[in-house]
Coordinates of N, CA and C in Angstrom, one line a residue:
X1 N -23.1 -125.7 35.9 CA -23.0 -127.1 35.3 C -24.3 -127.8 35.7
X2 N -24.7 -127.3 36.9 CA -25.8 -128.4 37.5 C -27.1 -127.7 36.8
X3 N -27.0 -126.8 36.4 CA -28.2 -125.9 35.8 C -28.6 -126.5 34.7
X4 N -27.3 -126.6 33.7 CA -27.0 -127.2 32.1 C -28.0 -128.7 32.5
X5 N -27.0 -129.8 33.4 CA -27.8 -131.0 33.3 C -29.2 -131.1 33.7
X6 N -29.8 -130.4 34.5 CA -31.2 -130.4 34.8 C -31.6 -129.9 33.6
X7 N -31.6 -128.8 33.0 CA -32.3 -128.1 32.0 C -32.1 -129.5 30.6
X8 N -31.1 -130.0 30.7 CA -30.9 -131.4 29.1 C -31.8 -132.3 29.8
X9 N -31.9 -132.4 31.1 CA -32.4 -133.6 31.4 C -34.1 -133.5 31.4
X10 N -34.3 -132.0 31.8 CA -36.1 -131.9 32.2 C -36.5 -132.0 30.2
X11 N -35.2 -131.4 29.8 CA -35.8 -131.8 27.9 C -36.0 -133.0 27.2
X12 N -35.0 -133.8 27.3 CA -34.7 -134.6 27.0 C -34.8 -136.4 27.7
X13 N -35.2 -136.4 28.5 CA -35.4 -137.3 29.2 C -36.7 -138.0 29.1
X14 N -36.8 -139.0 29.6 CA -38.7 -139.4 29.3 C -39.3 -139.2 30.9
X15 N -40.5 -138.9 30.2 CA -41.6 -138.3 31.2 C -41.4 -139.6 32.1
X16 N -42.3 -139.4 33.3 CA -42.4 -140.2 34.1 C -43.3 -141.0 34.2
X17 N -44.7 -141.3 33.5 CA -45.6 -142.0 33.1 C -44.9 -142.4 32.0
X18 N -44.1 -141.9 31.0 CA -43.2 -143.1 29.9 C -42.4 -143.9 30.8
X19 N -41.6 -143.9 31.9 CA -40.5 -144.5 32.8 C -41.5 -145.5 32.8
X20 N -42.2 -145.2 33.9 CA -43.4 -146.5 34.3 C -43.7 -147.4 33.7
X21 N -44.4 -147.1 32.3 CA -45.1 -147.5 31.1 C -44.2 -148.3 30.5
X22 N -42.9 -148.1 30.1 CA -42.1 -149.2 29.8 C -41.4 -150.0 30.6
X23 N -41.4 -149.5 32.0 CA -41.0 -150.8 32.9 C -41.7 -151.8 33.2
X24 N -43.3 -151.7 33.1 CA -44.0 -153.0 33.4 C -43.8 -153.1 32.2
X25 N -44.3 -152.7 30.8 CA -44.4 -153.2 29.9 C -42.8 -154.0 29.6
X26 N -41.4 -154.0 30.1 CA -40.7 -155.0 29.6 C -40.9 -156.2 30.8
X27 N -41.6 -155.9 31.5 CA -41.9 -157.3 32.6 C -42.9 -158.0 32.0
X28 N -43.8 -157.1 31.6 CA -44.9 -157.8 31.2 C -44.8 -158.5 29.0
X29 N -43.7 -158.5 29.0 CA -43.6 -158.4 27.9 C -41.9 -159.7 27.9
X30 N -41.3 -160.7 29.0 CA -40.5 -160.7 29.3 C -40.0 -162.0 28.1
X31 N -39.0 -162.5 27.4 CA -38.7 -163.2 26.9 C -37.1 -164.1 26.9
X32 N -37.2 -165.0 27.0 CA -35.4 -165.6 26.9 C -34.8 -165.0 25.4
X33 N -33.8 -164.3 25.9 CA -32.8 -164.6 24.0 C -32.2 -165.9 23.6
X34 N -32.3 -165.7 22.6 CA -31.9 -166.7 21.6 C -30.1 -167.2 22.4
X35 N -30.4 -168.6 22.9 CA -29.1 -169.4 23.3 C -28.7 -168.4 24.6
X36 N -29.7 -168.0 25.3 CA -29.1 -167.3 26.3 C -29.6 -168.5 27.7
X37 N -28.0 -168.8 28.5 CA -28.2 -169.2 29.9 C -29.2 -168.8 30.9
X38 N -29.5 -170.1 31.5 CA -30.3 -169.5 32.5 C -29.9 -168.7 33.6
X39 N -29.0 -168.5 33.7 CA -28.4 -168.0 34.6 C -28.3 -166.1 34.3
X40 N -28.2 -166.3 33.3 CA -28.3 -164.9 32.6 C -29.5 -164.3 32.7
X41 N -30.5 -165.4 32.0 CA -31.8 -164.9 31.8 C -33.0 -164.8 33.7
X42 N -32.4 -165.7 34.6 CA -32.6 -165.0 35.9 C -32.4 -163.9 36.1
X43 N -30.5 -163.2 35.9 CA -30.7 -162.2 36.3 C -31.2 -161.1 36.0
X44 N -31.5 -161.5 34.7 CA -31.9 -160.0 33.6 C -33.4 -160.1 34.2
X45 N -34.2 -161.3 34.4 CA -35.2 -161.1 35.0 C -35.4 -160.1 36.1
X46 N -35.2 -160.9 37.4 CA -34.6 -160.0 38.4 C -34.1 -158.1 38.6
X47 N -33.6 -158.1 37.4 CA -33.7 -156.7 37.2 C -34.7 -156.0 36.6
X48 N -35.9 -156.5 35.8 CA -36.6 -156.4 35.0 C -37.5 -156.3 36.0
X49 N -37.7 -157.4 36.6 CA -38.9 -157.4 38.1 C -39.2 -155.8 38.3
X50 N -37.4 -156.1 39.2 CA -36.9 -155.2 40.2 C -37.4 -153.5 40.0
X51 N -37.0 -153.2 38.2 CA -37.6 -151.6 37.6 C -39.6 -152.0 37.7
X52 N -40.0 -152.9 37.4 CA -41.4 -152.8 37.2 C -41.7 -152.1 38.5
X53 N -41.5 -152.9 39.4 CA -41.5 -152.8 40.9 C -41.4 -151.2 41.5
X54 N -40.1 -151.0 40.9 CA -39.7 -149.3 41.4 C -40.4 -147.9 40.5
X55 N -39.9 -148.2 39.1 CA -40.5 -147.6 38.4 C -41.3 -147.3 38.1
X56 N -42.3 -148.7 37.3 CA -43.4 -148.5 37.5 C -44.4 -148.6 38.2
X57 N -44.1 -149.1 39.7 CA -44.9 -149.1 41.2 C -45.6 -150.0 40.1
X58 N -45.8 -151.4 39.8 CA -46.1 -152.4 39.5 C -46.2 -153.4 40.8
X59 N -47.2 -153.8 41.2 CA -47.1 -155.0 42.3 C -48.1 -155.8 41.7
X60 N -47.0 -157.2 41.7 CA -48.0 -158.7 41.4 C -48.0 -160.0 41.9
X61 N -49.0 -160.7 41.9 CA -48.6 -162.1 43.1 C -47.7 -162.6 42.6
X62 N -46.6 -163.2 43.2 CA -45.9 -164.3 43.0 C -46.7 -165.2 42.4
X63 N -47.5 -166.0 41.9 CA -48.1 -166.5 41.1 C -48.0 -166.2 39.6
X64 N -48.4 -164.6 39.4 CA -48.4 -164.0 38.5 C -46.5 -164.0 38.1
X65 N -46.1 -163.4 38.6 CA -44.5 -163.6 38.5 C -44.0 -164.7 37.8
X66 N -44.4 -165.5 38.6 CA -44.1 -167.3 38.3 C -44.4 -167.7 36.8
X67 N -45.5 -167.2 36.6 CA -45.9 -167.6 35.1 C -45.3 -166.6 34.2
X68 N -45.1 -165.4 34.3 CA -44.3 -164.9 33.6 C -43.0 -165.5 33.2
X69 N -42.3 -165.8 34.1 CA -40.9 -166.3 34.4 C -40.8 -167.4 33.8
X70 N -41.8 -168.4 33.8 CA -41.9 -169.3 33.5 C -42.2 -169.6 31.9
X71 N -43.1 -169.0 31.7 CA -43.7 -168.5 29.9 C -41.9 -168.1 28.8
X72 N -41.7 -167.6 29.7 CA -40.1 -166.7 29.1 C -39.2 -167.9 28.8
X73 N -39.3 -168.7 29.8 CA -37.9 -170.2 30.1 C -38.6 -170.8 28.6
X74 N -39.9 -170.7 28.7 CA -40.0 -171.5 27.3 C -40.1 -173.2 27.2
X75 N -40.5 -173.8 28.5 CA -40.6 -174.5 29.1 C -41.0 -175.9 27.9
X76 N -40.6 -177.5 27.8 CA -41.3 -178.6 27.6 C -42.7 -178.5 28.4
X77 N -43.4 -179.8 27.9 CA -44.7 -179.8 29.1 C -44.2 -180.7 30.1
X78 N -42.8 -181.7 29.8 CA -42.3 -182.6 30.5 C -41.6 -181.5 32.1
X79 N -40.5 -180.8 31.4 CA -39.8 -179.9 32.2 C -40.6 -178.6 33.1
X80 N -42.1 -178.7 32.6 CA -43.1 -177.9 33.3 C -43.7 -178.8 34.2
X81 N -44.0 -180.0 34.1 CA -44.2 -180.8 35.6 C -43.3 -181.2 36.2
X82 N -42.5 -181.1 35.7 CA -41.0 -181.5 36.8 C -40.5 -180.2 37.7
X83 N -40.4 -179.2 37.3 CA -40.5 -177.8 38.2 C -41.3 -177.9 39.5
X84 N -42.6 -177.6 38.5 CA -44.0 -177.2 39.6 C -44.2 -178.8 40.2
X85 N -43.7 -180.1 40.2 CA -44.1 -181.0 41.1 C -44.3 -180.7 42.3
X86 N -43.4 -180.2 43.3 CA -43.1 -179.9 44.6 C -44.6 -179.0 44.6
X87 N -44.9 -178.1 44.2 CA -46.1 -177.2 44.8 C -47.6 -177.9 44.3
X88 N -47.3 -179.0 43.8 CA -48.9 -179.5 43.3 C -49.1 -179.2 41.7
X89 N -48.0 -178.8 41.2 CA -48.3 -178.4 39.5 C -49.1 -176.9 39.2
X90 N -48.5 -176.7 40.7 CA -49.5 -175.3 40.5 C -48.4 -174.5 40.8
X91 N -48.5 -172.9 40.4 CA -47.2 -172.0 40.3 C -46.8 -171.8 41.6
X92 N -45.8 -171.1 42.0 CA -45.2 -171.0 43.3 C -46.9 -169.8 44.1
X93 N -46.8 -170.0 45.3 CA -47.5 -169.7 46.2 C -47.2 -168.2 47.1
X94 N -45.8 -168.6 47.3 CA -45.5 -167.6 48.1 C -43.6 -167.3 47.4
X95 N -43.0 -166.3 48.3 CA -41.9 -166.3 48.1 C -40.8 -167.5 48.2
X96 N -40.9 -168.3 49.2 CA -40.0 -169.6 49.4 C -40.3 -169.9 48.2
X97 N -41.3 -170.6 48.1 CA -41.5 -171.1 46.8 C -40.8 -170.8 45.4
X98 N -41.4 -169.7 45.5 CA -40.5 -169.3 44.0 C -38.9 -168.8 43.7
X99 N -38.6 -168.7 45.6 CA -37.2 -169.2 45.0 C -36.7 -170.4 45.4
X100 N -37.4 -171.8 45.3 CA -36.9 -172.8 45.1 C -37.4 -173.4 44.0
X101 N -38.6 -172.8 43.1 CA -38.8 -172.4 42.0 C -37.2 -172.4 41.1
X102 N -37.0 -170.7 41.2 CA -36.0 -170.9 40.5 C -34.4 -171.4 40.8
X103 N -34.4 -172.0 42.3 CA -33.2 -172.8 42.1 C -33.4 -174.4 41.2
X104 N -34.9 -174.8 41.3 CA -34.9 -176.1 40.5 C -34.7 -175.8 39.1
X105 N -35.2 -173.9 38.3 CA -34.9 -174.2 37.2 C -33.2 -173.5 36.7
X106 N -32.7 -173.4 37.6 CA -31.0 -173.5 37.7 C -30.5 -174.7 37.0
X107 N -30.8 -175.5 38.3 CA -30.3 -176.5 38.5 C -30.6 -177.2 36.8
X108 N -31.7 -177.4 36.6 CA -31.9 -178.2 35.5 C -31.6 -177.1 33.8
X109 N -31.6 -175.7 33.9 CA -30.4 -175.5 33.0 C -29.4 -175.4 33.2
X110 N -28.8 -175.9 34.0 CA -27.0 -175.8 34.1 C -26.7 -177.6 33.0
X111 N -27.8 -178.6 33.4 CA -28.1 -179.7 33.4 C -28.4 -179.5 31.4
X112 N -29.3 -178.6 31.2 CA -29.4 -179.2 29.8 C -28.3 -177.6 28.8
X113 N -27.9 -177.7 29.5 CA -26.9 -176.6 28.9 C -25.3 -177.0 28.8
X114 N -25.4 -178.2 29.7 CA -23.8 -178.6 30.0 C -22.8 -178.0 30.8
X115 N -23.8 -176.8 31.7 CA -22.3 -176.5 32.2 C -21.6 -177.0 33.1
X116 N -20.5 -176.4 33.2 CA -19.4 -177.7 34.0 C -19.1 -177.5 35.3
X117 N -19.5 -179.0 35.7 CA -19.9 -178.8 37.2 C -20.9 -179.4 37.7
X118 N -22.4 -179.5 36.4 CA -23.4 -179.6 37.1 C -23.7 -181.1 37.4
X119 N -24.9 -180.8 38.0 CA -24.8 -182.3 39.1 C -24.8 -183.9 37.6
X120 N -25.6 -183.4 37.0 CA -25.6 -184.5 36.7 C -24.1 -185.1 35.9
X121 N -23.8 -184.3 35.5 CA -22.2 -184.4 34.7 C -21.0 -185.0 35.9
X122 N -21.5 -185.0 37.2 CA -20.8 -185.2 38.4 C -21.0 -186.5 38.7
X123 N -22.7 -186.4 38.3 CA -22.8 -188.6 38.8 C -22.7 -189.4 37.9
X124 N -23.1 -188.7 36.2 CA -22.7 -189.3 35.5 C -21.1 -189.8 35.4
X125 N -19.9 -188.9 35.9 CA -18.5 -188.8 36.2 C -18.4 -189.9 37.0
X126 N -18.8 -189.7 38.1 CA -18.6 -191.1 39.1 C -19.3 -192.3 38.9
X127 N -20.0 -192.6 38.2 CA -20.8 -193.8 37.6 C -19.7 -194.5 36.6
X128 N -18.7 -193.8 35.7 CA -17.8 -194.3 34.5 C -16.1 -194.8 36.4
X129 N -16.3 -193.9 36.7 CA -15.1 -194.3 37.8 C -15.6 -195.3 38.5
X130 N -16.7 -195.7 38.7 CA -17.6 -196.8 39.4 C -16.8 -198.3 38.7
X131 N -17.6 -197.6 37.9 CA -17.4 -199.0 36.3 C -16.0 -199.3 36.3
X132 N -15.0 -198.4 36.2 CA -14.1 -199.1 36.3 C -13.4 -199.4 37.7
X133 N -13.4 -198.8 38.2 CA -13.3 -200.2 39.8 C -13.9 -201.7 39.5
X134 N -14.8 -201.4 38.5 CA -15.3 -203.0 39.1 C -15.3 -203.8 38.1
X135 N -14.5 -203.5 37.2 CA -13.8 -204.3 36.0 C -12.5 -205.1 36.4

């Protein structure tokens, strides 16, 4: 049996310069789907990195990363200085960075996506309970 799978697999399978070759190239190639969460589109990032990385022994600055990641979200030019404020409007620098990078851009799709919970739906909530206390 183990002879069978090696022998379908050394046939059939893609070479290992093809493995590589399409793992950067879907990093380097990375885009949001249509009405897809950010929270989704993180993680499919993340995994997408993660094969460039392994697969195709791809290594790139976090900079470079950033702007990918960022290109993908599909960004306003509003919601693109509101991100990168904290680092100077310039992409994340190092690791910390870019993952408070992507918890700011969490936080602000949970925010323009509605989901429930998020902060601002929270203070907007207690702003209406305010109001009425003080009627």
């Amino acid at each position: 049996m183990a002879f069978l799978l090696h022998s379908l697999s050394e046939r059939y399978s893609p070479l290992g310069e093809e493995t590589r070759i399409k793992a950067y190239h879907d990093l380097l190639n990375f885009a949001a789907e249509p009405r897809e969460k950010i929270d989704d589109l993180l993680t499919r990032f993340d995994i997408t990195r993660h094969r460039a990385e392994t697969e195709g022994n791809l290594q790139m600055s976090v900079q470079t990363i950033s702007e990918i990641l960022l290109q993908a979200c599909r960004l306003t030019s509003d919601q693109l200085m509101r991100l990168l404020e904290p680092t100077g409007g310039l992409p994340p620098a190092n690791d910390q960075d870019y993952t408070n990078l992507c918890t700011r851009l969490r936080r602000m799709g949970h925010i323009i996506e509605g989901s429930p919970g998020n902060i601002a739906s929270l203070l907007q909530a207690g702003r209406t309970s305010h109001a009425y206390l003080m009627n």
